[in-house]
């Protein structure tokens, strides 16, 4: 069974500049992105990290689920006015609000996931999603019987195309003759929370011959995994471990350790070791991974495990370089 890296290991080597605050003042808060706390994916990973911190320390936190884009700035400002510290914003869409409010409250510590906000009181945490997606792409290609696999993204933005491109690279490196179908759900924030459309897009790919579909679509992806289970096909989850949603029908989940990012931000504030700056977390740092547990163990053979573990080590060593779509907005395959 695959063991996840500890918080300390995953964030080892972060080189932020220290801008501490007294541990006694720790009143942590989380602002979720659209889709909400229990999206079973991206936001829920943040919630899991916050809950783990509360369990370990006994320190309560506050959180808020926005219902529309206009609430971002208001929610952050309300947290800051109430003395919440640190305040962690989940998702790239929070960047403008974080930048504005962080300037208004220079003594408050902020963190943001998936975007860089270059201010002395902001920690920016990015992930190498393309590396984790490459690994589950390999799994998809090895599990596929038709040589056709699919990808369903949420909002059509470069970040989600980064997932898609890494996935496609992993598929094609494993089976050069494979065919990869790709659909995005929409162009607005509503694309993160439309499981009906997610299911429809997945079904259209199954109808074209795909037998494995990977999603990077937040709450929309719940519909993708449901469609795979209904069709007797395989889905691949994202962000949180979604293997247990449909045991035996979820090949794996590409883990994006937002839980670690949130836990670390809270912990550093408590320990008076807060730091600002940014870091990018990939396979080497434990920031991305793939999930193997009792729910999918029978779907992943020893040969499949060996091949992805070999590829993981080659990515970590630099022997395999997975192209980052966001570096030039292109995908080589």
Coordinates of C-alpha atoms in Angstrom, one line a residue:
X1 CA 0.0 0.0 0.0
X2 CA 1.4 3.4 -0.9
X3 CA 2.3 5.6 2.0
X4 CA 1.9 9.3 1.8
X5 CA 4.8 11.6 2.8
X6 CA 4.6 13.4 6.1
X7 CA 4.0 17.1 6.3
X8 CA 7.6 17.7 7.3
X9 CA 9.0 15.7 4.5
X10 CA 6.7 17.1 1.9
X11 CA 7.6 20.7 2.6
X12 CA 11.3 20.1 3.4
X13 CA 13.5 22.6 1.6
X14 CA 11.0 25.5 1.5
X15 CA 13.1 28.6 1.5
X16 CA 10.8 31.4 2.5
X17 CA 11.8 34.6 4.2
X18 CA 10.7 34.6 7.8
X19 CA 8.0 37.0 8.9
X20 CA 6.8 35.5 12.2
X21 CA 3.8 36.3 14.4
X22 CA 3.2 35.2 17.9
X23 CA 1.8 31.7 18.3
X24 CA -0.6 33.0 20.9
X25 CA -2.3 35.0 18.2
X26 CA -3.0 32.0 15.9
X27 CA -6.6 32.2 14.7
X28 CA -6.5 30.3 11.4
X29 CA -9.0 30.7 8.6
X30 CA -9.7 29.1 5.2
X31 CA -11.5 30.6 2.3
X32 CA -12.7 28.0 -0.2
X33 CA -13.1 28.5 -3.9
X34 CA -16.3 27.9 -5.8
X35 CA -17.6 24.4 -5.4
X36 CA -17.5 24.5 -1.6
X37 CA -16.0 22.7 1.3
X38 CA -17.3 19.2 0.4
X39 CA -16.6 19.0 -3.3
X40 CA -14.8 15.7 -2.6
X41 CA -11.8 17.2 -4.5
X42 CA -9.8 20.4 -4.4
X43 CA -11.6 22.4 -1.6
X44 CA -12.1 19.3 0.5
X45 CA -8.4 18.6 0.5
X46 CA -8.0 22.1 2.1
X47 CA -10.7 21.2 4.6
X48 CA -9.0 17.9 5.4
X49 CA -5.7 19.7 6.2
X50 CA -7.5 22.3 8.5
X51 CA -9.4 19.5 10.3
X52 CA -6.2 17.6 10.8
X53 CA -4.6 20.7 12.3
X54 CA -7.5 21.2 14.7
X55 CA -7.4 17.5 15.7
X56 CA -3.6 17.6 16.4
X57 CA -3.5 21.0 18.2
X58 CA -7.0 21.7 19.5
X59 CA -6.9 25.1 17.8
X60 CA -10.2 26.0 16.2
X61 CA -10.3 27.6 12.7
X62 CA -12.9 29.4 10.7
X63 CA -13.8 28.8 7.1
X64 CA -16.2 30.2 4.5
X65 CA -17.7 28.9 1.3
X66 CA -18.2 31.7 -1.3
X67 CA -21.3 31.5 -3.5
X68 CA -20.1 33.9 -6.2
X69 CA -16.9 35.8 -7.2
X70 CA -18.0 39.1 -5.6
X71 CA -17.7 37.5 -2.1
X72 CA -14.0 36.8 -2.3
X73 CA -12.7 40.2 -1.2
X74 CA -15.4 40.7 1.4
X75 CA -14.8 37.4 3.0
X76 CA -11.0 37.9 3.2
X77 CA -11.5 41.4 4.7
X78 CA -14.0 40.2 7.2
X79 CA -11.5 37.5 8.4
X80 CA -8.7 40.0 8.7
X81 CA -10.9 42.5 10.6
X82 CA -11.8 39.8 13.1
X83 CA -8.2 39.1 13.7
X84 CA -8.0 35.8 11.9
X85 CA -4.3 34.9 11.2
X86 CA -3.2 33.1 9.0
X87 CA -5.8 33.3 6.3
X88 CA -5.5 30.7 3.6
X89 CA -7.2 31.3 0.2
X90 CA -7.8 28.3 -1.9
X91 CA -7.6 28.7 -5.7
X92 CA -6.0 31.0 -8.3
X93 CA -9.2 33.0 -8.6
X94 CA -8.6 34.4 -5.1
X95 CA -5.4 36.2 -6.3
X96 CA -6.8 39.7 -6.9
X97 CA -8.7 39.7 -3.6
X98 CA -5.7 38.4 -1.7
X99 CA -3.4 41.1 -3.2
X100 CA -5.8 43.9 -2.3
X101 CA -6.7 42.7 1.2
X102 CA -3.1 41.7 2.1
X103 CA -2.0 45.3 1.3
X104 CA -4.7 46.6 3.6
X105 CA -3.6 44.3 6.5
X106 CA 0.2 44.1 6.3
X107 CA 0.5 42.5 9.7
X108 CA -1.8 39.6 8.8
X109 CA -0.4 36.5 7.2
X110 CA -2.0 35.2 4.1
X111 CA -1.4 32.2 1.9
X112 CA -2.8 31.3 -1.5
X113 CA -2.8 28.0 -3.4
X114 CA -2.3 27.9 -7.1
X115 CA -1.2 31.5 -7.7
X116 CA 1.7 33.8 -6.8
X117 CA 0.9 37.0 -5.0
X118 CA 4.2 38.8 -4.5
X119 CA 3.8 40.6 -1.2
X120 CA 5.9 40.3 2.1
X121 CA 3.0 38.9 4.1
X122 CA 1.8 36.3 1.5
X123 CA 2.9 32.7 1.1
X124 CA 2.2 31.4 -2.4
X125 CA 2.0 27.6 -2.9
X126 CA 2.1 26.1 -6.4
X127 CA 2.1 22.4 -7.5
X128 CA 3.5 20.4 -10.4
X129 CA 0.2 19.0 -11.4
X130 CA 1.6 17.9 -14.7
X131 CA 4.0 15.4 -13.0
X132 CA 1.2 13.7 -11.0
X133 CA -1.0 13.7 -14.1
X134 CA 1.8 12.0 -16.1
X135 CA 1.8 9.1 -13.6
X136 CA -2.0 8.6 -13.7
X137 CA -1.8 8.9 -17.5
X138 CA 0.6 5.9 -17.5
X139 CA -1.8 4.0 -15.3
X140 CA -4.7 4.8 -17.7
X141 CA -2.8 3.6 -20.7
X142 CA -1.8 0.3 -19.0
X143 CA -5.4 -0.3 -17.7
X144 CA -7.1 0.6 -21.0
X145 CA -8.2 -2.3 -23.2
X146 CA -9.3 -0.1 -26.1
X147 CA -6.2 2.1 -26.4
X148 CA -8.6 5.1 -26.0
X149 CA -8.8 7.2 -22.8
X150 CA -10.3 10.5 -21.9
X151 CA -9.8 13.7 -19.8
X152 CA -12.6 16.0 -18.5
X153 CA -11.5 19.3 -17.2
X154 CA -13.4 21.9 -15.3
X155 CA -12.9 25.6 -16.2
X156 CA -11.0 26.0 -19.4
X157 CA -7.9 27.7 -18.1
X158 CA -4.1 27.1 -18.5
X159 CA -3.9 25.4 -15.1
X160 CA -6.4 22.7 -16.1
X161 CA -4.7 22.3 -19.5
X162 CA -1.6 21.7 -17.5
X163 CA -3.3 18.6 -16.0
X164 CA -4.5 17.5 -19.4
X165 CA -1.1 17.9 -21.0
X166 CA 0.8 16.0 -18.3
X167 CA -1.8 13.2 -18.5
X168 CA -1.5 12.9 -22.3
X169 CA 2.3 12.8 -22.1
X170 CA 2.0 9.9 -19.6
X171 CA -0.5 8.1 -21.8
X172 CA 1.5 8.5 -25.0
X173 CA 4.8 7.5 -23.3
X174 CA 3.2 4.2 -22.3
X175 CA 1.3 3.6 -25.6
X176 CA 2.4 5.6 -28.5
X177 CA -0.7 4.5 -30.5
X178 CA -3.2 5.6 -27.8
X179 CA -5.9 8.1 -28.5
X180 CA -6.8 10.7 -25.8
X181 CA -10.1 12.5 -25.8
X182 CA -10.3 15.9 -24.1
X183 CA -13.2 18.0 -23.0
X184 CA -13.5 21.1 -20.8
X185 CA -16.7 21.8 -18.9
X186 CA -17.0 25.6 -19.3
X187 CA -15.3 29.0 -19.2
X188 CA -16.7 30.3 -15.9
X189 CA -16.5 29.3 -12.2
X190 CA -19.7 27.3 -12.7
X191 CA -17.6 24.7 -14.5
X192 CA -16.3 23.5 -11.1
X193 CA -19.7 22.4 -9.8
X194 CA -21.7 20.8 -12.6
X195 CA -21.6 17.0 -12.0
X196 CA -24.5 16.5 -14.5
X197 CA -22.4 17.9 -17.4
X198 CA -19.3 16.1 -16.1
X199 CA -21.2 12.9 -16.4
X200 CA -22.4 13.8 -19.9
X201 CA -18.9 14.6 -21.1
X202 CA -17.5 11.4 -19.7
X203 CA -20.4 9.3 -21.3
X204 CA -19.6 10.9 -24.7
X205 CA -16.0 9.8 -24.4
X206 CA -17.1 6.3 -23.4
X207 CA -19.4 6.2 -26.4
X208 CA -16.4 7.0 -28.6
X209 CA -14.5 4.0 -27.2
X210 CA -12.7 5.4 -24.1
X211 CA -12.6 3.0 -21.2
X212 CA -10.6 5.2 -18.7
X213 CA -11.4 8.9 -18.0
X214 CA -9.4 11.2 -15.8
X215 CA -11.0 14.4 -14.4
X216 CA -9.6 17.6 -13.1
X217 CA -12.9 19.4 -12.5
X218 CA -13.6 19.8 -8.8
X219 CA -17.2 19.0 -7.9
X220 CA -18.0 18.4 -11.6
X221 CA -15.7 15.4 -11.5
X222 CA -18.1 13.6 -9.2
X223 CA -20.3 13.1 -12.2
X224 CA -17.4 11.8 -14.3
X225 CA -16.7 9.1 -11.7
X226 CA -20.3 8.2 -11.4
X227 CA -20.6 7.9 -15.2
X228 CA -17.6 5.6 -15.2
X229 CA -19.1 3.4 -12.5
X230 CA -22.5 3.3 -14.3
X231 CA -20.8 2.3 -17.6
X232 CA -18.6 -0.3 -16.1
X233 CA -15.5 1.7 -17.1
X234 CA -12.8 3.3 -15.0
X235 CA -12.4 6.8 -13.7
X236 CA -9.4 8.6 -12.2
X237 CA -9.9 11.1 -9.4
X238 CA -8.0 14.2 -8.5
X239 CA -6.8 16.4 -5.7
X240 CA -8.3 14.3 -2.8
X241 CA -8.2 10.5 -2.7
X242 CA -11.4 9.7 -4.5
X243 CA -10.8 5.9 -4.8
X244 CA -13.5 5.2 -2.2
X245 CA -16.3 7.0 -4.0
X246 CA -16.8 4.0 -6.3
X247 CA -14.6 1.2 -5.1
X248 CA -13.4 -0.9 -8.0
X249 CA -14.3 1.7 -10.6
X250 CA -11.7 4.4 -9.7
X251 CA -8.4 3.3 -11.1
X252 CA -6.5 5.8 -8.9
X253 CA -6.5 9.5 -7.8
X254 CA -3.9 12.1 -8.6
X255 CA -3.2 13.6 -5.2
X256 CA -2.6 17.3 -5.0
X257 CA -1.5 17.8 -1.4
X258 CA -3.5 21.0 -0.6
X259 CA -4.1 19.4 2.8
X260 CA -0.4 19.7 3.5
X261 CA -0.2 23.2 2.3
X262 CA -3.0 24.3 4.6
X263 CA -1.7 22.3 7.6
X264 CA 1.8 23.8 7.2
X265 CA 0.5 27.3 7.0
X266 CA -1.5 26.9 10.2
X267 CA 1.4 25.1 11.9
X268 CA 4.0 27.7 11.0
X269 CA 1.9 30.5 12.3
X270 CA 1.3 28.5 15.6
X271 CA 5.1 27.8 15.9
X272 CA 6.1 31.4 15.1
X273 CA 7.9 30.2 12.0
X274 CA 5.7 31.8 9.4
X275 CA 7.4 32.5 6.1
X276 CA 6.4 34.3 2.9
X277 CA 7.6 33.8 -0.6
X278 CA 6.6 30.9 -2.9
X279 CA 7.5 27.3 -3.7
X280 CA 6.5 24.7 -6.3
X281 CA 5.8 21.2 -5.0
X282 CA 6.0 18.2 -7.3
X283 CA 6.8 14.5 -6.9
X284 CA 10.1 15.2 -5.4
X285 CA 8.7 17.3 -2.6
X286 CA 5.6 15.1 -2.0
X287 CA 3.3 17.8 -3.4
X288 CA 1.7 15.4 -5.9
X289 CA 1.3 11.7 -5.8
X290 CA -1.0 8.9 -6.8
X291 CA -3.3 6.9 -4.5
X292 CA -3.2 3.2 -3.9
X293 CA -5.4 1.7 -1.2
X294 CA -7.8 -1.2 -0.6
X295 CA -10.4 0.4 -2.9
X296 CA -8.3 0.1 -6.1
X297 CA -5.6 -2.4 -5.2
X298 CA -7.1 -5.1 -7.5
X299 CA -7.0 -2.7 -10.4
X300 CA -3.3 -1.9 -10.2
X301 CA -1.0 -4.9 -11.0
X302 CA 2.5 -5.3 -9.7
X303 CA 3.8 -4.6 -13.2
X304 CA 1.8 -1.3 -13.3
X305 CA 3.1 -0.3 -9.9
X306 CA 6.7 -1.1 -10.9
X307 CA 6.5 1.0 -14.1
X308 CA 5.0 4.0 -12.4
X309 CA 7.4 3.8 -9.5
X310 CA 10.3 3.7 -12.0
X311 CA 8.9 6.7 -13.9
X312 CA 8.4 8.6 -10.6
X313 CA 12.1 8.1 -9.8
X314 CA 13.1 9.2 -13.3
X315 CA 11.0 12.4 -13.0
X316 CA 12.5 13.1 -9.6
X317 CA 16.0 12.6 -10.9
X318 CA 15.3 14.7 -14.0
X319 CA 15.8 11.8 -16.5
X320 CA 12.1 12.3 -17.5
X321 CA 11.0 15.9 -17.9
X322 CA 7.3 16.4 -18.1
X323 CA 6.4 19.4 -20.1
X324 CA 4.5 22.1 -18.2
X325 CA 1.8 23.5 -20.4
X326 CA 1.8 26.8 -18.4
X327 CA 5.4 27.5 -19.4
X328 CA 4.5 28.2 -23.0
X329 CA 0.8 27.2 -23.3
X330 CA 1.6 24.3 -25.6
X331 CA 1.5 20.6 -25.3
X332 CA 4.1 18.6 -27.3
X333 CA 1.8 15.6 -27.9

